[in-house]
mmCIF file of C-alpha atoms in Angstrom:
data_model
loop_
_atom_site.group_PDB
_atom_site.id
_atom_site.type_symbol
_atom_site.label_atom_id
_atom_site.label_comp_id
_atom_site.label_asym_id
_atom_site.label_seq_id
_atom_site.Cartn_x
_atom_site.Cartn_y
_atom_site.Cartn_z
ATOM 1 C CA MET A 150 229.957 123.390 34.871
ATOM 2 C CA ASP A 151 232.642 121.163 36.367
ATOM 3 C CA PHE A 152 231.514 117.844 34.885
ATOM 4 C CA ASP A 153 233.732 115.325 33.123
ATOM 5 C CA ARG A 154 231.524 114.187 30.257
ATOM 6 C CA THR A 155 234.113 111.660 29.106
ATOM 7 C CA ARG A 156 232.658 109.497 31.898
ATOM 8 C CA LEU A 157 229.550 109.161 29.709
ATOM 9 C CA SER A 158 231.514 107.539 26.874
ATOM 10 C CA THR A 159 230.440 104.059 27.854
ATOM 11 C CA VAL A 160 227.345 101.879 28.171
ATOM 12 C CA GLN A 161 224.588 103.958 29.769
ATOM 13 C CA LEU A 162 222.303 101.451 31.469
ATOM 14 C CA VAL A 163 218.559 102.110 31.691
ATOM 15 C CA PRO A 164 217.140 99.660 34.266
ATOM 16 C CA PRO A 165 213.469 98.743 34.506
ATOM 17 C CA THR A 166 211.675 100.036 37.583
ATOM 18 C CA PRO A 167 210.810 97.251 40.067
ATOM 19 C CA PHE A 168 207.185 97.162 41.223
ATOM 20 C CA SER A 169 205.222 95.075 43.673
ATOM 21 C CA GLN A 170 203.210 92.265 42.072
ATOM 22 C CA ASP A 171 200.089 94.449 41.883
ATOM 23 C CA GLY A 172 202.137 97.134 40.122
ATOM 24 C CA ARG A 173 201.182 99.816 42.635
ATOM 25 C CA THR A 174 204.390 100.256 44.611
ATOM 26 C CA VAL A 175 207.956 100.970 43.544
ATOM 27 C CA LEU A 176 210.505 98.749 45.326
ATOM 28 C CA PRO A 177 213.646 100.892 45.661
ATOM 29 C CA GLU A 178 215.514 98.243 47.662
ATOM 30 C CA VAL A 179 215.250 95.847 44.686
ATOM 31 C CA LEU A 180 216.673 98.505 42.375
ATOM 32 C CA GLU A 181 219.475 99.364 44.792
ATOM 33 C CA ASP A 182 220.552 95.730 45.056
ATOM 34 C CA PHE A 183 220.403 95.308 41.271
ATOM 35 C CA VAL A 184 222.428 98.457 40.574
ATOM 36 C CA ARG A 185 225.058 97.321 43.056
ATOM 37 C CA ALA A 186 225.333 94.027 41.160
ATOM 38 C CA VAL A 187 225.713 95.573 37.670
ATOM 39 C CA HIS A 188 228.155 98.118 39.058
ATOM 40 C CA GLN A 189 230.328 95.203 40.167
ATOM 41 C CA GLU A 190 230.226 93.967 36.563
ATOM 42 C CA GLY A 191 231.575 97.316 35.302
ATOM 43 C CA ILE A 192 228.512 99.486 34.620
ATOM 44 C CA ARG A 193 229.362 103.096 35.477
ATOM 45 C CA VAL A 194 226.450 105.146 34.102
ATOM 46 C CA VAL A 195 222.824 104.481 35.072
ATOM 47 C CA LEU A 196 219.607 106.284 34.103
ATOM 48 C CA PRO A 197 216.981 105.187 36.657
ATOM 49 C CA GLY A 198 213.310 105.723 35.915
ATOM 50 C CA ALA A 199 213.920 106.766 32.290
ATOM 51 C CA GLY A 200 212.263 105.294 29.183
ATOM 52 C CA THR A 201 212.809 101.604 29.951
ATOM 53 C CA GLY A 202 212.126 102.516 33.589
ATOM 54 C CA GLU A 203 208.538 103.522 32.655
ATOM 55 C CA PHE A 204 209.082 107.251 33.242
ATOM 56 C CA HIS A 205 205.639 108.172 31.953
ATOM 57 C CA SER A 206 203.961 105.847 34.470
ATOM 58 C CA LEU A 207 205.918 107.159 37.471
ATOM 59 C CA SER A 208 205.085 110.000 39.815
ATOM 60 C CA SER A 209 207.727 112.594 40.598
ATOM 61 C CA ALA A 210 208.253 110.991 44.016
ATOM 62 C CA GLU A 211 208.722 107.573 42.413
ATOM 63 C CA VAL A 212 211.363 108.854 39.998
ATOM 64 C CA ILE A 213 213.196 110.461 42.911
ATOM 65 C CA SER A 214 213.060 107.222 44.911
ATOM 66 C CA CYS A 215 214.658 105.401 41.952
ATOM 67 C CA VAL A 216 217.411 108.021 41.753
ATOM 68 C CA ARG A 217 218.100 107.705 45.477
ATOM 69 C CA ALA A 218 218.231 103.896 45.285
ATOM 70 C CA THR A 219 220.565 104.062 42.284
ATOM 71 C CA ARG A 220 222.894 106.481 44.034
ATOM 72 C CA LYS A 221 223.102 104.097 47.002
ATOM 73 C CA GLY A 222 223.751 101.136 44.718
ATOM 74 C CA MET A 223 226.425 102.941 42.691
ATOM 75 C CA GLY A 224 228.185 104.528 45.658
ATOM 76 C CA ASP A 225 230.484 107.428 44.850
ATOM 77 C CA GLU A 226 231.885 105.759 41.749
ATOM 78 C CA GLY A 227 229.717 106.166 38.672
ATOM 79 C CA VAL A 228 227.288 108.635 37.164
ATOM 80 C CA VAL A 229 223.570 108.784 37.963
ATOM 81 C CA ILE A 230 221.473 110.610 35.368
ATOM 82 C CA ALA A 231 217.913 111.465 36.409
ATOM 83 C CA PRO A 232 215.088 111.823 33.867
ATOM 84 C CA ILE A 233 212.869 114.903 33.942
ATOM 85 C CA GLY A 234 210.025 115.959 31.681
ATOM 86 C CA LEU A 235 206.264 116.304 31.145
ATOM 87 C CA GLY A 236 204.837 119.587 32.478
ATOM 88 C CA LEU A 237 207.239 122.288 33.564
ATOM 89 C CA GLY A 238 206.188 122.037 37.212
ATOM 90 C CA HIS A 239 206.597 118.251 37.192
ATOM 91 C CA ALA A 240 210.037 118.559 35.600
ATOM 92 C CA ILE A 241 211.236 121.113 38.151
ATOM 93 C CA GLU A 242 209.844 119.125 41.077
ATOM 94 C CA THR A 243 211.449 115.919 39.824
ATOM 95 C CA GLY A 244 214.755 117.592 39.033
ATOM 96 C CA THR A 245 214.961 119.337 42.408
ATOM 97 C CA GLY A 246 214.283 116.096 44.258
ATOM 98 C CA ALA A 247 216.666 114.139 42.042
ATOM 99 C CA ILE A 248 219.500 116.574 42.751
ATOM 100 C CA GLU A 249 218.862 116.209 46.492
ATOM 101 C CA ALA A 250 218.864 112.414 46.017
ATOM 102 C CA GLY A 251 222.302 112.471 44.401
ATOM 103 C CA ALA A 252 221.822 112.863 40.643
ATOM 104 C CA ASP A 253 224.973 113.946 38.816
ATOM 105 C CA ALA A 254 223.118 115.106 35.697
ATOM 106 C CA LEU A 255 219.598 115.442 34.305
ATOM 107 C CA LEU A 256 218.133 113.993 31.103
ATOM 108 C CA VAL A 257 215.262 115.938 29.544
ATOM 109 C CA MET A 258 212.897 113.306 28.192
ATOM 110 C CA PRO A 259 211.257 113.715 24.755
ATOM 111 C CA PRO A 260 208.366 116.199 24.895
ATOM 112 C CA VAL A 261 204.942 114.556 24.581
ATOM 113 C CA HIS A 262 202.890 117.730 24.341
ATOM 114 C CA PRO A 263 200.805 118.463 21.226
ATOM 115 C CA TYR A 264 201.552 121.511 19.060
ATOM 116 C CA LEU A 265 205.308 121.492 19.588
ATOM 117 C CA SER A 266 207.769 124.010 18.187
ATOM 118 C CA ASP A 267 211.421 124.850 18.656
ATOM 119 C CA ALA A 268 210.394 128.222 20.063
ATOM 120 C CA GLY A 269 208.370 126.586 22.829
ATOM 121 C CA VAL A 270 210.967 123.894 23.491
ATOM 122 C CA ARG A 271 213.641 126.605 23.831
ATOM 123 C CA ASP A 272 211.599 128.350 26.530
ATOM 124 C CA TYR A 273 211.070 125.025 28.332
ATOM 125 C CA PHE A 274 214.782 124.197 28.355
ATOM 126 C CA GLU A 275 215.832 127.690 29.394
ATOM 127 C CA VAL A 276 213.587 127.620 32.466
ATOM 128 C CA LEU A 277 214.792 124.145 33.460
ATOM 129 C CA MET A 278 218.461 125.027 33.040
ATOM 130 C CA GLU A 279 218.003 128.180 35.090
ATOM 131 C CA ARG A 280 216.121 126.448 37.904
ATOM 132 C CA LEU A 281 218.070 123.181 38.108
ATOM 133 C CA PRO A 282 221.835 123.532 38.715
ATOM 134 C CA ARG A 283 223.086 120.332 37.122
ATOM 135 C CA PRO A 284 224.532 119.336 33.743
ATOM 136 C CA PHE A 285 221.826 118.646 31.175
ATOM 137 C CA LEU A 286 221.408 116.043 28.464
ATOM 138 C CA VAL A 287 218.550 115.952 25.975
ATOM 139 C CA TYR A 288 216.795 112.825 24.715
ATOM 140 C CA LYS A 289 215.983 113.443 21.040
ATOM 141 C CA LYS A 290 213.359 111.060 19.709
ATOM 142 C CA GLY A 291 211.486 113.177 17.181
ATOM 143 C CA PRO A 292 211.559 116.430 15.234
ATOM 144 C CA PHE A 293 211.563 118.631 18.352
ATOM 145 C CA PRO A 294 213.985 119.792 19.509
ATOM 146 C CA SER A 295 215.462 120.053 16.045
ATOM 147 C CA ASP A 296 219.149 119.500 15.408
ATOM 148 C CA GLU A 297 219.414 123.261 14.888
ATOM 149 C CA MET A 298 217.923 123.902 18.320
ATOM 150 C CA LEU A 299 220.320 121.411 19.940
ATOM 151 C CA ILE A 300 223.266 123.237 18.355
ATOM 152 C CA GLU A 301 221.902 126.465 19.831
ATOM 153 C CA LEU A 302 221.496 124.930 23.286
ATOM 154 C CA GLY A 303 225.036 123.609 23.064
ATOM 155 C CA ALA A 304 226.378 127.123 23.529
ATOM 156 C CA SER A 305 225.748 126.666 27.254
ATOM 157 C CA ASP A 306 228.361 124.890 29.370
ATOM 158 C CA GLN A 307 225.449 123.349 31.282
ATOM 159 C CA PHE A 308 224.415 121.424 28.161
ATOM 160 C CA VAL A 309 226.668 118.349 28.033
ATOM 161 C CA GLY A 310 225.139 115.876 25.616
ATOM 162 C CA VAL A 311 222.419 114.418 23.421
ATOM 163 C CA LYS A 312 220.894 110.969 23.588
ATOM 164 C CA TYR A 313 220.116 110.774 19.861
ATOM 165 C CA ALA A 314 217.315 108.282 19.219
ATOM 166 C CA VAL A 315 216.322 109.050 15.632
ATOM 167 C CA ASN A 316 217.722 106.316 13.398
ATOM 168 C CA ASP A 317 218.615 108.593 10.514
ATOM 169 C CA LEU A 318 222.356 108.017 10.240
ATOM 170 C CA ASP A 319 222.829 110.598 7.518
ATOM 171 C CA ALA A 320 221.165 113.290 9.653
ATOM 172 C CA PHE A 321 223.171 112.225 12.703
ATOM 173 C CA THR A 322 226.438 112.290 10.752
ATOM 174 C CA ARG A 323 225.713 115.842 9.580
ATOM 175 C CA PHE A 324 224.748 116.817 13.109
ATOM 176 C CA ALA A 325 227.918 115.311 14.607
ATOM 177 C CA SER A 326 230.116 117.183 12.157
ATOM 178 C CA ARG A 327 228.494 120.469 13.243
ATOM 179 C CA VAL A 328 228.801 119.650 16.946
ATOM 180 C CA ASP A 329 232.517 118.958 16.464
ATOM 181 C CA GLY A 330 233.040 117.788 20.051
ATOM 182 C CA ARG A 331 231.368 120.733 21.810
ATOM 183 C CA PHE A 332 229.104 118.308 23.699
ATOM 184 C CA GLY A 333 228.710 114.559 23.963
ATOM 185 C CA LEU A 334 226.822 112.421 21.463
ATOM 186 C CA TYR A 335 225.310 109.074 22.452
ATOM 187 C CA CYS A 336 223.260 106.526 20.548
ATOM 188 C CA GLY A 337 219.808 106.414 22.125
ATOM 189 C CA THR A 338 218.594 103.309 20.328
ATOM 190 C CA ALA A 339 220.787 100.728 22.039
ATOM 191 C CA GLU A 340 222.991 97.947 20.709
ATOM 192 C CA ARG A 341 221.358 97.360 17.310
ATOM 193 C CA PHE A 342 222.355 100.821 16.109
ATOM 194 C CA ALA A 343 225.305 101.620 18.383
ATOM 195 C CA PRO A 344 228.108 100.519 15.989
ATOM 196 C CA PHE A 345 226.790 102.725 13.206
ATOM 197 C CA PHE A 346 226.286 105.742 15.460
ATOM 198 C CA HIS A 347 229.789 105.158 16.797
ATOM 199 C CA LEU A 348 231.261 105.380 13.303
ATOM 200 C CA ALA A 349 229.377 108.654 12.819
ATOM 201 C CA GLY A 350 230.614 110.240 16.047
ATOM 202 C CA ALA A 351 228.802 108.815 19.097
ATOM 203 C CA THR A 352 231.030 107.733 21.985
ATOM 204 C CA GLY A 353 228.531 105.751 24.059
ATOM 205 C CA TYR A 354 225.066 104.276 23.946
ATOM 206 C CA THR A 355 222.105 103.555 26.161
ATOM 207 C CA SER A 356 221.325 99.919 26.850
ATOM 208 C CA GLY A 357 218.440 97.787 28.036
ATOM 209 C CA ALA A 358 220.042 94.445 27.175
ATOM 210 C CA GLY A 359 222.833 95.316 29.584
ATOM 211 C CA ASN A 360 220.431 94.663 32.437
ATOM 212 C CA VAL A 361 220.562 90.971 31.518
ATOM 213 C CA CYS A 362 224.089 90.696 30.119
ATOM 214 C CA PRO A 363 226.264 93.638 31.241
ATOM 215 C CA ARG A 364 229.544 91.875 30.434
ATOM 216 C CA LEU A 365 228.596 91.338 26.808
ATOM 217 C CA THR A 366 227.477 94.882 26.122
ATOM 218 C CA LEU A 367 230.514 96.343 27.892
ATOM 219 C CA SER A 368 232.723 94.129 25.731
ATOM 220 C CA MET A 369 230.937 95.430 22.630
ATOM 221 C CA HIS A 370 231.507 99.041 23.659
ATOM 222 C CA ARG A 371 235.153 98.298 24.420
ATOM 223 C CA ALA A 372 235.590 96.787 20.964
ATOM 224 C CA LEU A 373 234.019 99.856 19.345
ATOM 225 C CA SER A 374 236.228 102.192 21.352
ATOM 226 C CA GLU A 375 239.318 100.259 20.296
ATOM 227 C CA GLY A 376 238.330 100.148 16.627
ATOM 228 C CA ARG A 377 237.756 96.383 16.656
ATOM 229 C CA TYR A 378 234.596 96.602 14.609
ATOM 230 C CA GLN A 379 234.398 92.952 13.584
ATOM 231 C CA ASP A 380 234.602 91.937 17.230
ATOM 232 C CA ALA A 381 231.881 94.437 18.090
ATOM 233 C CA MET A 382 229.625 93.060 15.373
ATOM 234 C CA ARG A 383 230.140 89.524 16.623
ATOM 235 C CA VAL A 384 228.963 90.590 20.076
ATOM 236 C CA LEU A 385 226.028 92.426 18.506
ATOM 237 C CA ALA A 386 225.034 89.206 16.747
ATOM 238 C CA LEU A 387 224.839 87.518 20.164
ATOM 239 C CA LEU A 388 222.767 90.334 21.646
ATOM 240 C CA ARG A 389 220.403 90.816 18.710
ATOM 241 C CA PRO A 390 217.708 88.359 19.850
ATOM 242 C CA ILE A 391 217.059 90.504 22.919
ATOM 243 C CA GLU A 392 216.975 93.744 20.969
ATOM 244 C CA ASP A 393 214.992 92.306 18.056
ATOM 245 C CA GLY A 394 212.497 90.890 20.553
ATOM 246 C CA ARG A 395 212.104 94.234 22.299
ATOM 247 C CA ALA A 396 211.514 95.941 18.951
ATOM 248 C CA ARG A 397 208.579 93.746 17.921
ATOM 249 C CA ALA A 398 205.123 95.266 17.435
ATOM 250 C CA ALA A 399 206.303 98.873 17.267
ATOM 251 C CA ASP A 400 208.763 98.461 20.173
ATOM 252 C CA SER A 401 205.926 97.472 22.514
ATOM 253 C CA TYR A 402 208.013 94.653 24.067
ATOM 254 C CA ASN A 403 210.766 97.105 25.053
ATOM 255 C CA ILE A 404 210.016 96.929 28.784
ATOM 256 C CA SER A 405 207.987 93.746 29.116
ATOM 257 C CA LEU A 406 210.609 91.493 27.493
ATOM 258 C CA LEU A 407 213.338 92.800 29.795
ATOM 259 C CA LYS A 408 211.206 92.311 32.892
ATOM 260 C CA ALA A 409 210.382 88.773 31.784
ATOM 261 C CA ALA A 410 214.064 88.063 31.081
ATOM 262 C CA LEU A 411 215.139 89.402 34.460
ATOM 263 C CA ARG A 412 212.524 87.262 36.180
ATOM 264 C CA LEU A 413 213.919 84.194 34.407
ATOM 265 C CA ILE A 414 217.395 84.889 35.797
ATOM 266 C CA GLY A 415 216.126 85.430 39.328
ATOM 267 C CA ARG A 416 215.581 89.199 39.323
ATOM 268 C CA ASP A 417 211.855 89.785 39.722
ATOM 269 C CA PHE A 418 211.011 93.403 38.899
ATOM 270 C CA GLY A 419 207.258 92.799 38.925
ATOM 271 C CA PRO A 420 204.927 93.502 36.010
ATOM 272 C CA PRO A 421 205.023 96.538 33.765
ATOM 273 C CA ARG A 422 202.350 99.102 34.497
ATOM 274 C CA PRO A 423 199.526 99.599 31.985
ATOM 275 C CA PRO A 424 199.523 100.645 29.205
ATOM 276 C CA GLN A 425 202.700 98.575 28.774
ATOM 277 C CA ARG A 426 202.270 95.121 27.255
ATOM 278 C CA GLN A 427 202.180 92.050 29.500
ATOM 279 C CA VAL A 428 204.041 88.896 28.450
ATOM 280 C CA THR A 429 202.052 85.698 27.935
ATOM 281 C CA GLU A 430 203.173 82.258 29.137
ATOM 282 C CA ASP A 431 204.018 81.234 25.571
ATOM 283 C CA GLU A 432 206.084 84.393 25.116
ATOM 284 C CA ALA A 433 207.894 83.738 28.408
ATOM 285 C CA ARG A 434 208.917 80.309 27.121
ATOM 286 C CA GLU A 435 210.145 81.893 23.888
ATOM 287 C CA ILE A 436 212.180 84.423 25.879
ATOM 288 C CA ARG A 437 213.722 81.641 27.951
ATOM 289 C CA SER A 438 214.824 79.911 24.751
ATOM 290 C CA LEU A 439 216.377 82.995 23.159
ATOM 291 C CA LEU A 440 218.192 83.838 26.397
ATOM 292 C CA GLN A 441 220.028 80.527 26.771
ATOM 293 C CA PRO A 442 222.923 81.109 24.332
ATOM 294 C CA ILE A 443 223.218 84.743 25.430
ATOM 295 C CA LEU A 444 223.530 83.791 29.093
ATOM 296 C CA GLU A 445 226.096 81.139 28.204
ATOM 297 C CA ALA A 446 228.183 83.756 26.390
ATOM 298 C CA GLU A 447 227.742 86.152 29.321
ATOM 299 C CA ALA A 448 228.916 83.510 31.786
ATOM 300 C CA ALA A 449 231.954 82.760 29.607
ATOM 301 C CA LEU A 450 233.134 86.336 30.133
ATOM 302 C CA GLY A 451 233.123 85.924 33.930
ATOM 303 C CA GLY A 452 236.326 86.695 35.769
#
C-alpha cells in the first residue's frame, strides 16, 4: 500500500474521549477543538478512541465520531489512526465507518476474547485485512498475537507496524532484530519506557502525557531521534510524575488522571465511563500539585 510509515516515527498521541457530564454522550466538537490545538503544538499522529480514549466503553458509532472529529481537527496534515477490535462484525463496522470518516490507518486493539490462539488470531486479522483497505497496525499487549505471528503478518504490505506494549526489553530487542525494518516498531507503553524501546529499535511511541504537555514529549522524542539520550532522560524525569501517577493501582489511573489533569488546565473532557476509576477531591488536589512544575516547563518551551 502507498503509505509513508516514516510519518509514524514520532509521538503518537492517544487523547481521552470527551463525554457530557453524565457520561452518556460523546462530544466530538470538544475533541476536534483539542486536536486542532495539539496539532498547532506539533503533534502529527493521533489515535482517537483507542485505549486512553476508552475504546472498550465506546460504540462503533462513537469511535467513528471521534475519528471524524480528529480528521477535522488535524486537517490534511497528519495521520489519523482508528482503533478497531472486539467481535469481527464490530471491527469491520468500525473500520468501514472510520475509513469513510478519514482514517489513514487502522490499529487492531488487543484481543479480549477467552481461549485465544495464534491460529484464531491469524484468521481474525486475515478477514479484517481483506475487508478493510487501509494500512494496519497491531497493538500487542499480551501473548497473542505472538512475536512469531507478527513476523508472519509482516509479509503483507498492508501490515505497517506494531504498537509493542509488553515491557520485556529482551524479547522486544530479539523481535526488532528479526523485523529488520520490514515494518514499523513503536513503544506502546508511553514515555516511561520509550527511551529503552528506542535503543532497541522503536522509532516512535504512544503518549497520554502529551495531551497535557505536547511540547515536552515532542522534545523528548526529538532528543531520542538525535541521539541526545541524556537530554531525553532529563525530559523524562519531568514527565514521570504524570506517568507514574497513571500507573498506580495496576494502571487504573491511566484515563482518570489525564481527564482530571486536562480539567485543571481548562479542558473539561467529562468523567471516565464505568468501570474506569473516578478521581476523588483529594486526588485532584494531588494532581494539581504534581502538574505545576510540569506545566512551568511546558510553558518555557513556548515559541
